[in-house]
Amino acid sequence: MSDQNDAETNARHAEKMKKIKAARDRMMAGKTEEKGLIMVHTGPGKGKSSSGFGMILRCIAHQMPCAVVQFIKGNWITGEAEMIRTRFAEECRFFVSGEGFTWETQDRERDIAAAQNGWKIAQEQILDPEIQFVLLDEINIALRYDYLDIDEVVDFLLHRKPPMTHVCLTGRNAKPELIEAADLVTEMTLVKHPFRDGIKAQKGVEF
């Protein structure tokens, strides 16, 4: 009896999966366009930069030349920076514009200058015909504090970015104008974090 029940369950499952596949194939048949995406990773949860660097690794694997411009995290020695600079320097350019989180520098004019320099580098990399993917890590923090002009950034992304170049912008508190302009927006939701229990940032997890 058990074997018969298993066979019936497997048959129902196979039929259900067949219908799902047919529906998905019909849906995918209409998805034929390609374009360079504007992507935003925001929200209070962990994973914004981590996801961005995951895509950088995908680009490297697909032999797509890419670039990273890190805003804010200048004083951190991060695993991603070490790996890219020592192992994938030819595949991915890596720039650091910030000197640290703004509460560390406590110098607004210096922070503004660093952010402006980072944005200048970012524009150069995005416009470079060799580069196919640019990660602007933590740029949303610079935009949040108005170190950069949100209208200028959005206008550049919408009207000057090459059509097939992907750009990913990370950091919490993404401005509404950027969210509106983006093709893909992901909000990381904080459910639970060890920092609340007194556990400091962990190597390999946070940096």
mmCIF file of C-alpha atoms in Angstrom:
data_model
loop_
_atom_site.group_PDB
_atom_site.id
_atom_site.type_symbol
_atom_site.label_atom_id
_atom_site.label_comp_id
_atom_site.label_asym_id
_atom_site.label_seq_id
_atom_site.Cartn_x
_atom_site.Cartn_y
_atom_site.Cartn_z
ATOM 1 C CA MET A 1 0.000 0.000 0.000
ATOM 2 C CA SER A 2 2.836 2.329 0.887
ATOM 3 C CA ASP A 3 4.513 1.779 -2.498
ATOM 4 C CA GLN A 4 1.250 2.595 -4.272
ATOM 5 C CA ASN A 5 0.816 5.800 -2.244
ATOM 6 C CA ASP A 6 4.401 6.805 -3.009
ATOM 7 C CA ALA A 7 3.834 6.177 -6.707
ATOM 8 C CA GLU A 8 0.653 8.283 -6.703
ATOM 9 C CA THR A 9 2.387 11.081 -4.776
ATOM 10 C CA ASN A 10 5.307 11.038 -7.207
ATOM 11 C CA ALA A 11 2.952 11.074 -10.196
ATOM 12 C CA ARG A 12 1.036 14.080 -8.808
ATOM 13 C CA HIS A 13 4.299 15.871 -8.097
ATOM 14 C CA ALA A 14 5.588 15.205 -11.621
ATOM 15 C CA GLU A 15 2.360 16.505 -13.144
ATOM 16 C CA LYS A 16 2.451 19.617 -10.975
ATOM 17 C CA MET A 17 6.092 20.319 -11.904
ATOM 18 C CA LYS A 18 5.276 19.803 -15.601
ATOM 19 C CA LYS A 19 2.584 22.491 -15.409
ATOM 20 C CA ILE A 20 4.892 24.854 -13.533
ATOM 21 C CA LYS A 21 7.640 24.342 -16.114
ATOM 22 C CA ALA A 22 5.242 24.978 -18.989
ATOM 23 C CA ALA A 23 4.024 28.192 -17.366
ATOM 24 C CA ARG A 24 7.582 29.325 -16.664
ATOM 25 C CA ASP A 25 8.692 28.524 -20.215
ATOM 26 C CA ARG A 26 5.842 30.671 -21.570
ATOM 27 C CA MET A 27 6.830 33.509 -19.247
ATOM 28 C CA MET A 28 10.541 33.295 -20.149
ATOM 29 C CA ALA A 29 9.781 33.229 -23.867
ATOM 30 C CA GLY A 30 8.638 36.837 -23.621
ATOM 31 C CA LYS A 31 11.772 37.980 -21.748
ATOM 32 C CA THR A 32 14.107 38.679 -24.634
ATOM 33 C CA GLU A 33 15.414 42.193 -24.000
ATOM 34 C CA GLU A 34 18.812 42.970 -22.500
ATOM 35 C CA LYS A 35 19.926 46.196 -20.839
ATOM 36 C CA GLY A 36 22.422 47.517 -18.357
ATOM 37 C CA LEU A 37 20.603 47.607 -15.040
ATOM 38 C CA ILE A 38 20.565 50.233 -12.311
ATOM 39 C CA MET A 39 20.377 48.237 -9.076
ATOM 40 C CA VAL A 40 19.912 49.452 -5.518
ATOM 41 C CA HIS A 41 20.595 47.426 -2.374
ATOM 42 C CA THR A 42 19.259 49.222 0.678
ATOM 43 C CA GLY A 43 17.524 48.669 4.014
ATOM 44 C CA PRO A 44 18.675 48.173 7.623
ATOM 45 C CA GLY A 45 19.538 44.488 7.257
ATOM 46 C CA LYS A 46 22.919 42.919 6.551
ATOM 47 C CA GLY A 47 23.856 41.830 3.038
ATOM 48 C CA LYS A 48 23.822 44.937 0.867
ATOM 49 C CA SER A 49 27.536 45.067 0.110
ATOM 50 C CA SER A 50 27.871 41.287 0.370
ATOM 51 C CA SER A 51 25.351 40.855 -2.444
ATOM 52 C CA GLY A 52 27.097 43.478 -4.536
ATOM 53 C CA PHE A 53 30.445 41.735 -4.177
ATOM 54 C CA GLY A 54 28.767 38.444 -5.019
ATOM 55 C CA MET A 55 27.845 39.943 -8.383
ATOM 56 C CA ILE A 56 31.411 41.198 -8.795
ATOM 57 C CA LEU A 57 32.611 37.598 -8.433
ATOM 58 C CA ARG A 58 30.057 36.518 -11.026
ATOM 59 C CA CYS A 59 31.381 39.154 -13.419
ATOM 60 C CA ILE A 60 34.930 37.939 -12.869
ATOM 61 C CA ALA A 61 33.811 34.364 -13.549
ATOM 62 C CA HIS A 62 32.086 35.477 -16.781
ATOM 63 C CA GLN A 63 35.166 37.491 -17.814
ATOM 64 C CA MET A 64 33.220 40.744 -17.596
ATOM 65 C CA PRO A 65 35.581 43.611 -16.718
ATOM 66 C CA CYS A 66 34.253 45.400 -13.634
ATOM 67 C CA ALA A 67 35.086 48.079 -11.100
ATOM 68 C CA VAL A 68 34.380 48.855 -7.455
ATOM 69 C CA VAL A 69 34.274 52.322 -5.938
ATOM 70 C CA GLN A 70 33.993 52.166 -2.154
ATOM 71 C CA PHE A 71 32.544 55.189 -0.429
ATOM 72 C CA ILE A 72 32.869 55.631 3.374
ATOM 73 C CA LYS A 73 34.660 52.350 4.325
ATOM 74 C CA GLY A 74 38.181 53.692 3.754
ATOM 75 C CA ASN A 75 39.732 52.652 7.073
ATOM 76 C CA TRP A 76 38.427 49.081 7.036
ATOM 77 C CA ILE A 77 40.697 46.282 5.842
ATOM 78 C CA THR A 78 38.045 44.142 4.180
ATOM 79 C CA GLY A 79 38.325 40.651 2.765
ATOM 80 C CA GLU A 80 36.822 41.731 -0.543
ATOM 81 C CA ALA A 81 39.375 44.505 -1.019
ATOM 82 C CA GLU A 82 42.287 42.198 -0.206
ATOM 83 C CA MET A 83 41.038 39.449 -2.508
ATOM 84 C CA ILE A 84 40.335 41.684 -5.494
ATOM 85 C CA ARG A 85 43.557 43.663 -5.187
ATOM 86 C CA THR A 86 45.806 40.626 -4.741
ATOM 87 C CA ARG A 87 44.103 38.023 -6.947
ATOM 88 C CA PHE A 88 41.827 39.780 -9.445
ATOM 89 C CA ALA A 89 43.410 43.182 -10.015
ATOM 90 C CA GLU A 90 43.345 42.746 -13.798
ATOM 91 C CA GLU A 91 39.706 41.634 -13.857
ATOM 92 C CA CYS A 92 38.345 44.225 -11.425
ATOM 93 C CA ARG A 93 39.520 47.730 -10.649
ATOM 94 C CA PHE A 94 39.186 48.708 -6.974
ATOM 95 C CA PHE A 95 38.998 52.293 -5.697
ATOM 96 C CA VAL A 96 38.494 53.629 -2.178
ATOM 97 C CA SER A 97 37.330 57.219 -1.832
ATOM 98 C CA GLY A 98 36.152 57.440 1.765
ATOM 99 C CA GLU A 99 38.318 57.794 4.851
ATOM 100 C CA GLY A 100 35.879 56.046 7.161
ATOM 101 C CA PHE A 101 32.356 56.466 8.454
ATOM 102 C CA THR A 102 31.426 60.097 8.874
ATOM 103 C CA TRP A 103 31.211 59.844 12.661
ATOM 104 C CA GLU A 104 34.878 58.750 12.654
ATOM 105 C CA THR A 105 36.306 61.583 10.564
ATOM 106 C CA GLN A 106 34.054 64.241 12.166
ATOM 107 C CA ASP A 107 35.041 66.557 9.335
ATOM 108 C CA ARG A 108 32.172 67.299 6.952
ATOM 109 C CA GLU A 109 34.263 69.180 4.405
ATOM 110 C CA ARG A 110 36.746 66.318 4.173
ATOM 111 C CA ASP A 111 33.923 63.809 3.819
ATOM 112 C CA ILE A 112 32.320 65.864 1.053
ATOM 113 C CA ALA A 113 35.645 66.111 -0.803
ATOM 114 C CA ALA A 114 36.177 62.348 -0.521
ATOM 115 C CA ALA A 115 32.645 61.605 -1.745
ATOM 116 C CA GLN A 116 32.996 64.019 -4.666
ATOM 117 C CA ASN A 117 36.275 62.370 -5.641
ATOM 118 C CA GLY A 118 34.621 58.956 -5.423
ATOM 119 C CA TRP A 119 31.782 60.103 -7.669
ATOM 120 C CA LYS A 120 34.274 61.471 -10.202
ATOM 121 C CA ILE A 121 36.020 58.083 -10.288
ATOM 122 C CA ALA A 122 32.645 56.323 -10.497
ATOM 123 C CA GLN A 123 31.613 58.330 -13.553
ATOM 124 C CA GLU A 124 34.917 57.592 -15.264
ATOM 125 C CA GLN A 125 34.521 53.855 -14.666
ATOM 126 C CA ILE A 126 30.881 53.794 -15.777
ATOM 127 C CA LEU A 127 31.729 55.652 -18.999
ATOM 128 C CA ASP A 128 34.750 53.449 -19.759
ATOM 129 C CA PRO A 129 33.668 51.215 -22.678
ATOM 130 C CA GLU A 130 35.739 48.314 -21.315
ATOM 131 C CA ILE A 131 33.878 48.161 -17.991
ATOM 132 C CA GLN A 132 30.608 46.229 -17.903
ATOM 133 C CA PHE A 133 29.670 46.359 -14.200
ATOM 134 C CA VAL A 134 30.359 49.016 -11.549
ATOM 135 C CA LEU A 135 29.673 48.592 -7.842
ATOM 136 C CA LEU A 136 29.240 51.851 -5.909
ATOM 137 C CA ASP A 137 29.568 50.490 -2.399
ATOM 138 C CA GLU A 138 27.937 52.577 0.364
ATOM 139 C CA ILE A 139 27.229 55.492 -1.964
ATOM 140 C CA ASN A 140 23.763 55.753 -0.407
ATOM 141 C CA ILE A 141 25.350 56.982 2.818
ATOM 142 C CA ALA A 142 27.104 59.776 0.923
ATOM 143 C CA LEU A 143 23.794 60.650 -0.724
ATOM 144 C CA ARG A 144 21.934 60.493 2.576
ATOM 145 C CA TYR A 145 24.211 63.136 4.114
ATOM 146 C CA ASP A 146 24.018 65.229 0.927
ATOM 147 C CA TYR A 147 27.732 64.862 0.236
ATOM 148 C CA LEU A 148 26.593 64.233 -3.333
ATOM 149 C CA ASP A 149 23.736 65.808 -5.280
ATOM 150 C CA ILE A 150 21.046 63.147 -5.757
ATOM 151 C CA ASP A 151 19.676 64.870 -8.867
ATOM 152 C CA GLU A 152 23.117 64.866 -10.483
ATOM 153 C CA VAL A 153 23.642 61.174 -9.699
ATOM 154 C CA VAL A 154 20.217 60.131 -10.988
ATOM 155 C CA ASP A 155 20.529 62.245 -14.135
ATOM 156 C CA PHE A 156 23.911 60.685 -14.911
ATOM 157 C CA LEU A 157 22.617 57.139 -14.399
ATOM 158 C CA LEU A 158 19.528 57.706 -16.540
ATOM 159 C CA HIS A 159 21.031 59.739 -19.366
ATOM 160 C CA ARG A 160 24.799 59.185 -19.525
ATOM 161 C CA LYS A 161 25.329 55.604 -18.396
ATOM 162 C CA PRO A 162 26.076 53.382 -21.402
ATOM 163 C CA PRO A 163 23.007 51.260 -22.261
ATOM 164 C CA MET A 164 24.630 47.902 -21.480
ATOM 165 C CA THR A 165 26.609 48.842 -18.352
ATOM 166 C CA HIS A 166 25.312 47.548 -15.023
ATOM 167 C CA VAL A 167 25.590 49.756 -11.933
ATOM 168 C CA CYS A 168 24.837 48.620 -8.379
ATOM 169 C CA LEU A 169 24.485 51.183 -5.570
ATOM 170 C CA THR A 170 24.517 49.975 -1.966
ATOM 171 C CA GLY A 171 23.853 51.429 1.479
ATOM 172 C CA ARG A 172 20.907 51.957 3.763
ATOM 173 C CA ASN A 173 18.418 54.812 3.410
ATOM 174 C CA ALA A 174 18.423 55.001 -0.378
ATOM 175 C CA LYS A 175 16.741 58.205 -1.485
ATOM 176 C CA PRO A 176 13.312 57.992 -3.168
ATOM 177 C CA GLU A 177 14.655 59.564 -6.363
ATOM 178 C CA LEU A 178 17.208 56.762 -6.721
ATOM 179 C CA ILE A 179 14.661 54.062 -5.983
ATOM 180 C CA GLU A 180 12.372 55.531 -8.637
ATOM 181 C CA ALA A 181 15.162 55.584 -11.230
ATOM 182 C CA ALA A 182 16.400 52.036 -10.540
ATOM 183 C CA ASP A 183 15.450 48.913 -12.480
ATOM 184 C CA LEU A 184 15.936 46.602 -9.508
ATOM 185 C CA VAL A 185 15.623 47.513 -5.829
ATOM 186 C CA THR A 186 16.193 45.126 -2.940
ATOM 187 C CA GLU A 187 15.551 46.107 0.661
ATOM 188 C CA MET A 188 17.405 44.042 3.249
ATOM 189 C CA THR A 189 15.180 43.613 6.304
ATOM 190 C CA LEU A 190 16.731 43.323 9.748
ATOM 191 C CA VAL A 191 15.178 40.460 11.704
ATOM 192 C CA LYS A 192 17.983 39.648 14.120
ATOM 193 C CA HIS A 193 21.623 40.726 14.451
ATOM 194 C CA PRO A 194 24.323 39.617 16.935
ATOM 195 C CA PHE A 195 25.507 43.214 17.382
ATOM 196 C CA ARG A 196 22.484 43.744 19.603
ATOM 197 C CA ASP A 197 23.834 41.044 21.906
ATOM 198 C CA GLY A 198 27.225 42.704 22.237
ATOM 199 C CA ILE A 199 28.996 40.696 19.532
ATOM 200 C CA LYS A 200 31.388 42.739 17.420
ATOM 201 C CA ALA A 201 31.734 42.547 13.646
ATOM 202 C CA GLN A 202 33.158 39.186 12.630
ATOM 203 C CA LYS A 203 35.900 38.594 10.067
ATOM 204 C CA GLY A 204 34.530 36.801 7.024
ATOM 205 C CA VAL A 205 30.968 37.794 7.907
ATOM 206 C CA GLU A 206 31.016 41.584 8.210
ATOM 207 C CA PHE A 207 34.332 42.433 6.560
#
